[in-house]
mmCIF file of C-alpha atoms in Angstrom:
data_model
loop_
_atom_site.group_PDB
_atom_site.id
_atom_site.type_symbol
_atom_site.label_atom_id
_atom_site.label_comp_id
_atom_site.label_asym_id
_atom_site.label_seq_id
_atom_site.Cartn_x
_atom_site.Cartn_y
_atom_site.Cartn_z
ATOM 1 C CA UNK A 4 0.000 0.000 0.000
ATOM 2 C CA UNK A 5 1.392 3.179 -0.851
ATOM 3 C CA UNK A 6 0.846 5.689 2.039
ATOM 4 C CA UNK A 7 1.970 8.951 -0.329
ATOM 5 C CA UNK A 8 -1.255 8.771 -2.540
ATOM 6 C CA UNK A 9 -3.463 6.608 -0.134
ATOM 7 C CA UNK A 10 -6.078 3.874 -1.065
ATOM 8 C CA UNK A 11 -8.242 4.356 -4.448
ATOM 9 C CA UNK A 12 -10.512 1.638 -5.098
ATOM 10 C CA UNK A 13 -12.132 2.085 -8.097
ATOM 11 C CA UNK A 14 -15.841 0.422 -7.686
ATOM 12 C CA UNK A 15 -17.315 -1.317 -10.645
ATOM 13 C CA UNK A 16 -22.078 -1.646 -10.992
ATOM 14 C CA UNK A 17 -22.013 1.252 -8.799
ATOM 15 C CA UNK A 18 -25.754 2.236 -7.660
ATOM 16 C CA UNK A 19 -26.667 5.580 -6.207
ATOM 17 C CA UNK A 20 -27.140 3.305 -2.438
ATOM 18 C CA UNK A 21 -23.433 1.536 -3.377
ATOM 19 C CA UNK A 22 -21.967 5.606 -3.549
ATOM 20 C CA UNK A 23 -23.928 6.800 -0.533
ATOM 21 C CA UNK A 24 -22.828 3.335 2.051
ATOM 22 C CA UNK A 25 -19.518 3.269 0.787
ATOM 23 C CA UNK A 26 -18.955 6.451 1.782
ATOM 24 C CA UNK A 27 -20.282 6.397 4.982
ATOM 25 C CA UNK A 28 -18.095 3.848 5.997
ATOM 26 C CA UNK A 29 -15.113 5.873 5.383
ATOM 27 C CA UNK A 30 -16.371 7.389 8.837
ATOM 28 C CA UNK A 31 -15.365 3.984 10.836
ATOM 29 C CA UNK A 32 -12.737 4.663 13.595
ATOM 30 C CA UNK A 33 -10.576 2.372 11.983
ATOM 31 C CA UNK A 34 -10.143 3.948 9.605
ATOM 32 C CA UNK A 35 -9.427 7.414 10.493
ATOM 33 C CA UNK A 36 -5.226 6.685 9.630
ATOM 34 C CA UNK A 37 -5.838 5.623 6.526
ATOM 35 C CA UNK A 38 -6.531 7.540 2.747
ATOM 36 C CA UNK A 39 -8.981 6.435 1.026
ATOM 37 C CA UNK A 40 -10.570 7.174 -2.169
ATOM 38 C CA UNK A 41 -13.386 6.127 -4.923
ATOM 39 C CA UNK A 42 -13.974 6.049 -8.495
ATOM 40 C CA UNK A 43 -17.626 4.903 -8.900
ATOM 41 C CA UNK A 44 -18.603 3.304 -12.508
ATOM 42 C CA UNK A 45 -21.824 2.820 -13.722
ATOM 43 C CA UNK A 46 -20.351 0.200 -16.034
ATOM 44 C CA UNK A 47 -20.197 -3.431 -15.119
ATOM 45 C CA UNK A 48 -16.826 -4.732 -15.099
ATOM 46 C CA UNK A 49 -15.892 -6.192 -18.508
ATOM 47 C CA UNK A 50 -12.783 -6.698 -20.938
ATOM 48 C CA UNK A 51 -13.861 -3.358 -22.508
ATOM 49 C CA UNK A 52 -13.867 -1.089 -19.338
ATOM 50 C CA UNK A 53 -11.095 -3.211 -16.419
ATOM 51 C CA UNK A 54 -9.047 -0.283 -18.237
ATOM 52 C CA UNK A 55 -10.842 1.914 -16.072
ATOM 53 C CA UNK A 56 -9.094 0.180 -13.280
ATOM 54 C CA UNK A 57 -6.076 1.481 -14.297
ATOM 55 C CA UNK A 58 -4.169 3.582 -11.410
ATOM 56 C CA UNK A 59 -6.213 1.896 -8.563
ATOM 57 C CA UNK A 60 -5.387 -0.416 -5.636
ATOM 58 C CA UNK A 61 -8.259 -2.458 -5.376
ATOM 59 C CA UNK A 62 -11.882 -2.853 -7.717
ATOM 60 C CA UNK A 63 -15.421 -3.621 -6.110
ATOM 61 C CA UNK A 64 -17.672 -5.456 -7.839
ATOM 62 C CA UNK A 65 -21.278 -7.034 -7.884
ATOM 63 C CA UNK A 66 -22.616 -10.024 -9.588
ATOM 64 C CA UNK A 67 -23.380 -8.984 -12.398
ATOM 65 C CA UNK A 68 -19.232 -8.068 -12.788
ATOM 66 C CA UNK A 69 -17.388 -10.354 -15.180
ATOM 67 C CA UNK A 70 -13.788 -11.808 -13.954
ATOM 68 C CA UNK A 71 -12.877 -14.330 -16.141
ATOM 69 C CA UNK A 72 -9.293 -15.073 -17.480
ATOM 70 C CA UNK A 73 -9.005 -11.959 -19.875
ATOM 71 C CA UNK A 74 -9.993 -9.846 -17.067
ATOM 72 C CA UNK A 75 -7.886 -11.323 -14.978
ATOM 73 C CA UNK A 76 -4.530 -10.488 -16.696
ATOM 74 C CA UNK A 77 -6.071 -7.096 -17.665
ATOM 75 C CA UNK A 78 -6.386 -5.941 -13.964
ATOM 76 C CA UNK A 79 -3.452 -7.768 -13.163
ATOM 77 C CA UNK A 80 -1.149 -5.688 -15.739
ATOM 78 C CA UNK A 81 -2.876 -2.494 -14.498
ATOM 79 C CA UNK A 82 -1.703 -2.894 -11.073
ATOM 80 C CA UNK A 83 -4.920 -4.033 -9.005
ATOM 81 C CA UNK A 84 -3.952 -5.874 -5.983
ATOM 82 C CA UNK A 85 -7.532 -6.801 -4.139
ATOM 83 C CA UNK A 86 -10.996 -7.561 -5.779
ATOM 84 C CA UNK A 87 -13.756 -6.993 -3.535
ATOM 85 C CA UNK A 88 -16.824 -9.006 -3.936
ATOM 86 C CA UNK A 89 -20.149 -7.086 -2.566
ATOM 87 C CA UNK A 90 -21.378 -10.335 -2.601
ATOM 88 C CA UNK A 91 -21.227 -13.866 -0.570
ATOM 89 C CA UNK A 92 -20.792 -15.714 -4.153
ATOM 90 C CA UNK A 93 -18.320 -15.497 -5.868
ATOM 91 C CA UNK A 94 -18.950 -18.231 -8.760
ATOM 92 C CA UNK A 95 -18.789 -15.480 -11.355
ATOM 93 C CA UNK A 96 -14.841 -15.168 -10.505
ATOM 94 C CA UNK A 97 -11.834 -16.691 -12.107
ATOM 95 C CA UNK A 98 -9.948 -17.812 -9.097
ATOM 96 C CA UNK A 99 -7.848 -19.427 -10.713
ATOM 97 C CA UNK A 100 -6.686 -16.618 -13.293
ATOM 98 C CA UNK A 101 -6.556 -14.749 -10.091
ATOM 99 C CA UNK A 102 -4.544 -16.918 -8.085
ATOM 100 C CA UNK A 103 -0.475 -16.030 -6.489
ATOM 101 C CA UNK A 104 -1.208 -12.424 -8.578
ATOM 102 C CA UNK A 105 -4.793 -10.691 -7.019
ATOM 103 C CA UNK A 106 -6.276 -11.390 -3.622
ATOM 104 C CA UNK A 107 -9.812 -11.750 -3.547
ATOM 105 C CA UNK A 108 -12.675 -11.005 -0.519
ATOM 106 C CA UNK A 109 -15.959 -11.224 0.004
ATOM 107 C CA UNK A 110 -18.698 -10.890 2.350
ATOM 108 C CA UNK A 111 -18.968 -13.911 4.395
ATOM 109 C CA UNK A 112 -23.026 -13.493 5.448
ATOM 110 C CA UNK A 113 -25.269 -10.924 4.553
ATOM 111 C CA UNK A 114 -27.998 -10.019 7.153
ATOM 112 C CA UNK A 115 -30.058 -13.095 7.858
ATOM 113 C CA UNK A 116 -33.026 -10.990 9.472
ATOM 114 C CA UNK A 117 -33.155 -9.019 6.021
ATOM 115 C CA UNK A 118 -33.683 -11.813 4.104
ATOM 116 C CA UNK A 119 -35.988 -13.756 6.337
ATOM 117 C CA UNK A 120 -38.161 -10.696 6.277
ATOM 118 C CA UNK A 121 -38.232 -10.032 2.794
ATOM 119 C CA UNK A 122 -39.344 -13.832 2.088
ATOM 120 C CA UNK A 123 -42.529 -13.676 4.422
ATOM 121 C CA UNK A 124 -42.968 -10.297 2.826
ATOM 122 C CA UNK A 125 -43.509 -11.249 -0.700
ATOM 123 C CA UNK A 126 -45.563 -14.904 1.029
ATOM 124 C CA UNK A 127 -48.317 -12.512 2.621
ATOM 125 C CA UNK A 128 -48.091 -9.814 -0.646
ATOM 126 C CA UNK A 129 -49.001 -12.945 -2.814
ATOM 127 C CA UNK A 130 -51.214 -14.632 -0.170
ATOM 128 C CA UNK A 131 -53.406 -11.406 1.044
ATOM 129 C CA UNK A 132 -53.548 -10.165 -2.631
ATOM 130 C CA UNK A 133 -51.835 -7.210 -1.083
ATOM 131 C CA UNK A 134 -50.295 -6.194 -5.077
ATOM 132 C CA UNK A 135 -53.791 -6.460 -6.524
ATOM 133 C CA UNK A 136 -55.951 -4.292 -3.777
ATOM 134 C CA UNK A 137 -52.518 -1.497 -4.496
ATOM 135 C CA UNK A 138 -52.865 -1.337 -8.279
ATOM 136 C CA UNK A 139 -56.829 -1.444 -7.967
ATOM 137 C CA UNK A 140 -56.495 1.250 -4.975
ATOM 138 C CA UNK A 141 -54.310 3.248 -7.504
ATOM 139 C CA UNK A 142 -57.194 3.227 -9.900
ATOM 140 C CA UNK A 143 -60.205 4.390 -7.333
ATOM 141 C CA UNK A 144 -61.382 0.842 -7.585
ATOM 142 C CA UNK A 145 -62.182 -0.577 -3.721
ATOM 143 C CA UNK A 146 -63.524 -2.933 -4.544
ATOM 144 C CA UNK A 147 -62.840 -6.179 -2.514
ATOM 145 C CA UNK A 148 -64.150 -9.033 -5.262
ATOM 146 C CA UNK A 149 -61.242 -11.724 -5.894
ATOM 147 C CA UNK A 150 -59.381 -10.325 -2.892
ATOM 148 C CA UNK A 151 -59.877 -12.972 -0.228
ATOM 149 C CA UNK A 152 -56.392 -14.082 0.911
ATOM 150 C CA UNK A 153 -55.256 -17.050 2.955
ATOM 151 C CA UNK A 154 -54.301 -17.174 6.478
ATOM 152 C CA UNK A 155 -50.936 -17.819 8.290
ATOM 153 C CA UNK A 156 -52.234 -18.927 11.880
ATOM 154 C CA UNK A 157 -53.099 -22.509 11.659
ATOM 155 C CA UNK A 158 -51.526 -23.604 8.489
ATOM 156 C CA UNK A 159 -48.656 -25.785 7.787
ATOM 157 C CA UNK A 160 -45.031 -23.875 6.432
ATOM 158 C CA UNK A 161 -42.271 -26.073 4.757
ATOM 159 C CA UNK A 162 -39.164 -24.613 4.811
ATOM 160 C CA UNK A 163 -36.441 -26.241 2.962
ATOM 161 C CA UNK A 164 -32.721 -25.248 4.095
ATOM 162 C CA UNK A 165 -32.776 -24.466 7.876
ATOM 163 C CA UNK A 166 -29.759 -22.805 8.166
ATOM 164 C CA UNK A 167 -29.649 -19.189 9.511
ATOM 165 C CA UNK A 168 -32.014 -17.402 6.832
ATOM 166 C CA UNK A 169 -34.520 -20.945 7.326
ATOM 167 C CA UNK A 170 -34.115 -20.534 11.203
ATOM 168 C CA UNK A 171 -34.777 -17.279 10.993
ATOM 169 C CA UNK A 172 -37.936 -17.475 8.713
ATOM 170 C CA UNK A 173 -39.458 -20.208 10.753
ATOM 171 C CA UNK A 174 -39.055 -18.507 13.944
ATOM 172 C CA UNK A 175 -41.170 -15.906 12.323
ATOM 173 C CA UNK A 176 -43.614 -18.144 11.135
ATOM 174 C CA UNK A 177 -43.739 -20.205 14.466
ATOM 175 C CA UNK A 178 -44.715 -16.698 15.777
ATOM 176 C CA UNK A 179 -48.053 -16.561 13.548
ATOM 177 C CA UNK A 180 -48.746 -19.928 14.810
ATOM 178 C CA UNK A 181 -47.864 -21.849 11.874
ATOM 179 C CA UNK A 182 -47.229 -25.549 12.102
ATOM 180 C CA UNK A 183 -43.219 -25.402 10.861
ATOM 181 C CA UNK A 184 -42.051 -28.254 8.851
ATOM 182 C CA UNK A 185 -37.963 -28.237 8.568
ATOM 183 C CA UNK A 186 -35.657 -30.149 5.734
ATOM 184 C CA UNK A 187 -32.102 -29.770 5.842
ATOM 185 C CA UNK A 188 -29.313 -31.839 5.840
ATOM 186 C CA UNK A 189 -28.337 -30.933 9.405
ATOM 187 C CA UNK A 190 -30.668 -31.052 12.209
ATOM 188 C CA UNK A 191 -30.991 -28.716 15.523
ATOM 189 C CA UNK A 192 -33.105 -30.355 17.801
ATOM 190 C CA UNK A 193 -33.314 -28.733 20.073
ATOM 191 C CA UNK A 194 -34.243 -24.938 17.629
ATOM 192 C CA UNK A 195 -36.869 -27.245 16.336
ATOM 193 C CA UNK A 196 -37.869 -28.377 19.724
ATOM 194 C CA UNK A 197 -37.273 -24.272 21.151
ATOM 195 C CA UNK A 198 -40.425 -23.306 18.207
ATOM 196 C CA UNK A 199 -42.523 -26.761 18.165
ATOM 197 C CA UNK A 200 -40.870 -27.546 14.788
ATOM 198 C CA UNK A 201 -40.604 -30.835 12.963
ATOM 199 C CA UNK A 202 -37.694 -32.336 10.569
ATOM 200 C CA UNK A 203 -39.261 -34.258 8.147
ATOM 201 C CA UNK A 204 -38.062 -35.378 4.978
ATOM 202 C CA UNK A 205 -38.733 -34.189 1.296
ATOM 203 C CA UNK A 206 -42.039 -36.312 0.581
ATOM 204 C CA UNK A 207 -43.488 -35.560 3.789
ATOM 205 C CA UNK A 208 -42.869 -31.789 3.327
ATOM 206 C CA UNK A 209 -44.461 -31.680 0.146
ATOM 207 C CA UNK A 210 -47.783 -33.097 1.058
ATOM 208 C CA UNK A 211 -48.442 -31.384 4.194
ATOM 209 C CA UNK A 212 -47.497 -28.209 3.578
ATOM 210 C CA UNK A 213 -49.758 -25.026 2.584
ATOM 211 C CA UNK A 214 -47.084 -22.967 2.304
ATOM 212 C CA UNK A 215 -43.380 -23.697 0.696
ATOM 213 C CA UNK A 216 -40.174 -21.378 1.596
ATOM 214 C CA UNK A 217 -36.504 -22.274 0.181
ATOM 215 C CA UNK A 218 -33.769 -21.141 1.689
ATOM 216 C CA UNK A 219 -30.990 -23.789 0.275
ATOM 217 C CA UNK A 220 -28.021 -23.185 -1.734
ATOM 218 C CA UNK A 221 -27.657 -24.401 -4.898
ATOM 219 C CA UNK A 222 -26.334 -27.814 -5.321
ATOM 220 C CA UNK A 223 -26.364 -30.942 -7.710
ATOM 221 C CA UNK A 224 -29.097 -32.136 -5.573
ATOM 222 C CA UNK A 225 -30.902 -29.387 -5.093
ATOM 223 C CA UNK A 226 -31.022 -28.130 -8.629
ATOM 224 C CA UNK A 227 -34.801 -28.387 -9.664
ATOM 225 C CA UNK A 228 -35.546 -29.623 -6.356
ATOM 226 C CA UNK A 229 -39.096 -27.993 -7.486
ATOM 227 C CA UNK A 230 -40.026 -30.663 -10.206
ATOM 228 C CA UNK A 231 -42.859 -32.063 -12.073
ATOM 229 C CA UNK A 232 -42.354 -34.850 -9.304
ATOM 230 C CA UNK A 233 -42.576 -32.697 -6.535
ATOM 231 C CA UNK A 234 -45.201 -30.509 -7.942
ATOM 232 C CA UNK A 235 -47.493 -33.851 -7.780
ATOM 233 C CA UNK A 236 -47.061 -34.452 -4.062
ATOM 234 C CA UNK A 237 -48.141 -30.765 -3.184
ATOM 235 C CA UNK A 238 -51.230 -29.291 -2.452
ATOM 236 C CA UNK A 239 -53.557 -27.467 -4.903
ATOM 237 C CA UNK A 240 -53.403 -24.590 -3.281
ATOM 238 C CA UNK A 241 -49.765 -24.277 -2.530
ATOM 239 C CA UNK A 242 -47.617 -21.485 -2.521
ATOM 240 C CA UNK A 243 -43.747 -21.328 -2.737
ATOM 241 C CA UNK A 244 -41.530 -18.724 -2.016
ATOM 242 C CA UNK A 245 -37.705 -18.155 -3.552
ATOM 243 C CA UNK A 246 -35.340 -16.241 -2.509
ATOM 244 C CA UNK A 247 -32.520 -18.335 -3.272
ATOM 245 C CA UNK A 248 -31.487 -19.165 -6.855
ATOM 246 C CA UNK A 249 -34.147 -19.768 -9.794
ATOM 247 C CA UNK A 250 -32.519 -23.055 -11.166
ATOM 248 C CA UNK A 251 -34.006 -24.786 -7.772
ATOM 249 C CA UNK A 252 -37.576 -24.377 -10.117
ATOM 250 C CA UNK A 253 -37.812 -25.953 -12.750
ATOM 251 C CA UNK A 254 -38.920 -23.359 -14.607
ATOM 252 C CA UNK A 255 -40.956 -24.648 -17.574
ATOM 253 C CA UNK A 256 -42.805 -27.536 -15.150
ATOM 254 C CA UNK A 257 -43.487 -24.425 -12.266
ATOM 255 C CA UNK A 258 -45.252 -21.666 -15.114
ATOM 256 C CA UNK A 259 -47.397 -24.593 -16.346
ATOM 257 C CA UNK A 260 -48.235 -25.124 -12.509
ATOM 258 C CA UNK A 261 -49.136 -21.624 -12.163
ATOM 259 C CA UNK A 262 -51.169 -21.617 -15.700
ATOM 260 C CA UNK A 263 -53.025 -24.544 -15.405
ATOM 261 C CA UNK A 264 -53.635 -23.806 -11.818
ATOM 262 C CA UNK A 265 -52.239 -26.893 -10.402
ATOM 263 C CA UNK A 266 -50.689 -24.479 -7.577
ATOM 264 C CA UNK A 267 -52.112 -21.811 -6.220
ATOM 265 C CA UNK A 268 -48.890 -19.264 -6.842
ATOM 266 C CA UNK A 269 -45.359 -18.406 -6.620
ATOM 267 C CA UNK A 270 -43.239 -15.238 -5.039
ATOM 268 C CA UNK A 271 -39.458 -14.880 -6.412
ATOM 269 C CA UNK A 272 -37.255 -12.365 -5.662
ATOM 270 C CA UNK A 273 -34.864 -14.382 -8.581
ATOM 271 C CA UNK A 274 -35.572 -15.688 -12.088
ATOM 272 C CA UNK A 275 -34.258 -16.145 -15.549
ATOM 273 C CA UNK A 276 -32.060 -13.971 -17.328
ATOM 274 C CA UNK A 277 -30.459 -13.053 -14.015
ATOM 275 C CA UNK A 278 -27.349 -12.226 -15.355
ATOM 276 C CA UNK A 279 -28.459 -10.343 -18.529
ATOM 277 C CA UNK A 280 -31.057 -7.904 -16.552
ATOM 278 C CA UNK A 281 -29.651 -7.733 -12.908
ATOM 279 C CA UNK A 282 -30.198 -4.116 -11.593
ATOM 280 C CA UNK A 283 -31.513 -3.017 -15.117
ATOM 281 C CA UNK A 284 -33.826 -0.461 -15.715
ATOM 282 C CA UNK A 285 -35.647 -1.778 -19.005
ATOM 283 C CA UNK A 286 -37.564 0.560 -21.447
ATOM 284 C CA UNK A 287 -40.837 -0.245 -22.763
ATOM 285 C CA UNK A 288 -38.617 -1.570 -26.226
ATOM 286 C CA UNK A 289 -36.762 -4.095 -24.683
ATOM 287 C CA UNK A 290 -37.605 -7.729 -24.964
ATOM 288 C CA UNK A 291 -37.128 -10.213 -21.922
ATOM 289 C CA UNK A 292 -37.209 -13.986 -22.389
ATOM 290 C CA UNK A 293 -40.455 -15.633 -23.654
ATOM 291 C CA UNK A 294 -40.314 -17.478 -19.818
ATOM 292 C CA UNK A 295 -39.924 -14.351 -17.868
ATOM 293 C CA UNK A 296 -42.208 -12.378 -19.632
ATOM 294 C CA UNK A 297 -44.842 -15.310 -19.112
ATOM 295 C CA UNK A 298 -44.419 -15.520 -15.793
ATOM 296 C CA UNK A 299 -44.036 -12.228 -14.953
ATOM 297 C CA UNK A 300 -47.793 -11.335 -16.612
ATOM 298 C CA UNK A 301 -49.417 -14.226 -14.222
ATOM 299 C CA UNK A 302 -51.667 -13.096 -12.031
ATOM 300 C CA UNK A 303 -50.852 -15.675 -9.351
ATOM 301 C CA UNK A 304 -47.110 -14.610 -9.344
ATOM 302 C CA UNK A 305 -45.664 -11.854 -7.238
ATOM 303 C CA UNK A 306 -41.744 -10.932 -8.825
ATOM 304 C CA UNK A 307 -39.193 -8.907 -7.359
ATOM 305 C CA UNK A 308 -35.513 -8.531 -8.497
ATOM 306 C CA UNK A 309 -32.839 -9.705 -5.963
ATOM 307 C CA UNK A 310 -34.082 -7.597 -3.551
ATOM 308 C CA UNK A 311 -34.591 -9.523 -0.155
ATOM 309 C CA UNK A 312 -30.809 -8.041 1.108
ATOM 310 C CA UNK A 313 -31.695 -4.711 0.283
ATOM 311 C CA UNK A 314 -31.642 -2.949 3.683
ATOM 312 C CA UNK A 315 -30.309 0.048 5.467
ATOM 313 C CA UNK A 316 -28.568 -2.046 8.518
ATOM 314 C CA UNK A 317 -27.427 -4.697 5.642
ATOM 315 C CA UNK A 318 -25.992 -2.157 3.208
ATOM 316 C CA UNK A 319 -23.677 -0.719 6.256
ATOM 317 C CA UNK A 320 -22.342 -3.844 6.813
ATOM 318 C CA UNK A 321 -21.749 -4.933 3.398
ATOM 319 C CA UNK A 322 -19.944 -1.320 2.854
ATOM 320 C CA UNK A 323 -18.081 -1.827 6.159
ATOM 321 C CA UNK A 324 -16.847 -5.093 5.740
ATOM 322 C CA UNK A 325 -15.677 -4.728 2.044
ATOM 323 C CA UNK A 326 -14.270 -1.035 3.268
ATOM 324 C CA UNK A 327 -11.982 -3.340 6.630
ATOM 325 C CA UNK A 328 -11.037 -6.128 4.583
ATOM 326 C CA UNK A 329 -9.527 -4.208 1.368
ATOM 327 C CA UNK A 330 -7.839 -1.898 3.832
ATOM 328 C CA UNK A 331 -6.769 -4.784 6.224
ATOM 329 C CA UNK A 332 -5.041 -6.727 2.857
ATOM 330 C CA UNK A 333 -3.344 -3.533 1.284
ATOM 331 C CA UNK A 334 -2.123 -3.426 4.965
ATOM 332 C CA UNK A 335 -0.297 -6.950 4.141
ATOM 333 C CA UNK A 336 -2.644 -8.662 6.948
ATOM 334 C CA UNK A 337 -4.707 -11.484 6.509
ATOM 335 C CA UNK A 338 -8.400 -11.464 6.625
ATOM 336 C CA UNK A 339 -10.643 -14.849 6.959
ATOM 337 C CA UNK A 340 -13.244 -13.323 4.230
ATOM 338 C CA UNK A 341 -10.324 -14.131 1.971
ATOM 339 C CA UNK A 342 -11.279 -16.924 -0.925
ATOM 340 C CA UNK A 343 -8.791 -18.666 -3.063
ATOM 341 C CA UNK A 344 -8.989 -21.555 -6.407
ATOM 342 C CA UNK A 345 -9.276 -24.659 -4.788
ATOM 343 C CA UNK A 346 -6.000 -26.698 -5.367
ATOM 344 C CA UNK A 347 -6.402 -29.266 -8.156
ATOM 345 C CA UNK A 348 -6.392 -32.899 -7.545
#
């Protein structure tokens, strides 16, 4: 790190909330010996703009960021030395390219609360109708025909991944006095035992439950863990809610659920084309995917856009975090939100 000019970290997707956290967290006491400085960019970093990069200690980037091999040597030959990662995942980086030549960090856990929230949120604006009564209510139309909703209290939640977002989410729903139904690999007794929940297996959950919340990571086995298979165990008036990844739908089998009926409806904050329209603003001429413009036009679907982690107290600490751990490894130190390539067999 060179003291004489300070730290500039040149920060890549940059949103108007990115600008307005990151700065705030120059403000940390930590930080109060150090020099640091930003270059925001609207621009997604690509092969055609890591020249911007040029002249800067570190780059921050999103998901929607690209960091393959070409990028790699490009930031590499301008001198970066850390790529932050606003992000827990970091599947959309080269570590390998990156690897003895660019440290990279990310944020180890986003705000479980914020999440948890956000997913019971969208449940109850799908389930009460909540986004129909607005738009009508917009209109001067109170009316209150096809606006009967579904209750909480007394109906059975499945909640697949009970890790701290699950946990978190069926503590909440324990509190409406749902019966909670838990599947996950690893099982805490004595949580379940602390809210009256159950671990039951896949089958089970997908019979008895009214209501269907996933909160796993994305795995070979988890991949299209909502199937034409599982669809036929379920209810006919189930809902599910995702906030996780959309390839655990299958997508095709879950819109011909929702057309036909066969399920009552489905809140995402996450489908197709993730990558191609993250944090867009689309005009009125562009042209999404025949699937996401299906299911987006369904009136049993509720769709928001990556969304659940967007908080106030969550924003701080991603800023904060990514703002500690660039300085900390500029500093030479070591820093345990470090990620590396995993060594070849």
């Amino acid at each position: 790190m060179e003291d004489s000019t300070g730290i500039r970290i040149a920060v890549f997707s940059a949103k108007e909330y990115d600008k307005q956290y990151m700065q705030e967290a120059l403000s940390l006491p930590e930080l109060s010996d150090v020099s640091v400085s930003f270059d925001f960019f609207v621009d997604k970093l690509s092969s055609s703009t890591a020249i911007l990069a040029r002249n800067h200690d570190a780059v921050c980037i999103y998901l929607n960021d690209e960091v393959n091999a070409e990028v790699a040597n490009l930031l590499y030959d301008e001198g970066v030395k850390v790529i932050a990662l606003r992000s827990r995942s970091y599947n959309y980086v080269n570590l390998n390219a990156l690897a003895g030549r660019i440290r990279v960090i990310r944020i180890p856990e986003y705000n479980s609360h914020a999440i948890a929230e956000f997913s019971i949120a969208l449940l109850q604006a799908l389930n009460r109708k909540i986004y129909k009564a607005y738009a009508r209510s917009r209109e001067g139309n109170f009316s209150l025909d096809g606006l009967v909703g579904g209750d909480i209290y007394g109906k059975t939640v499945g909640i697949i991944g009970a890790g701290r977002i699950g946990r978190n989410v069926a503590e909440i729903y324990a509190g409406f006095g749902a019966k909670v139904l838990l599947n996950d690999m690893n099982q805490d007794e004595v949580f379940a035992q602390k809210i009256g929940a159950d671990y039951v297996n896949l089958e089970e959950l997908f019979k008895k439950a009214d209501y269907i919340t996933l909160h796993c990571p994305l795995t070979q086995e988890t991949r299209h863990i909502i199937n034409s298979n599982s669809l036929a165990l379920m209810k006919n008036d189930v809902v599910i809610v995702n906030t996780c990844r959309e390839e655990l739908f299958d997508s095709k089998v879950v819109c011909d659920a929702l057309v036909s009926g066969r399920i009552r409806g489905v809140a995402l904050d996450i489908f197709r084309e993730y990558d191609q329209n993250l944090f867009r603003n689309l005009d009125e001429n562009s042209v999404l995917d025949e699937g996401v413009s299906k299911i987006s036009q369904l009136p049993n679907v509720v769709l928001t856009y990556h969304q659940a982690y967007l908080t106030e107290n969550n924003m701080r600490h991603i800023m904060t975090t990514t703002l500690k751990n660039i300085v900390a490894v500029l500093k030479g130190e070591e820093t345990a939100d470090e990620v590396s390539a995993v060594p070849k067999s």
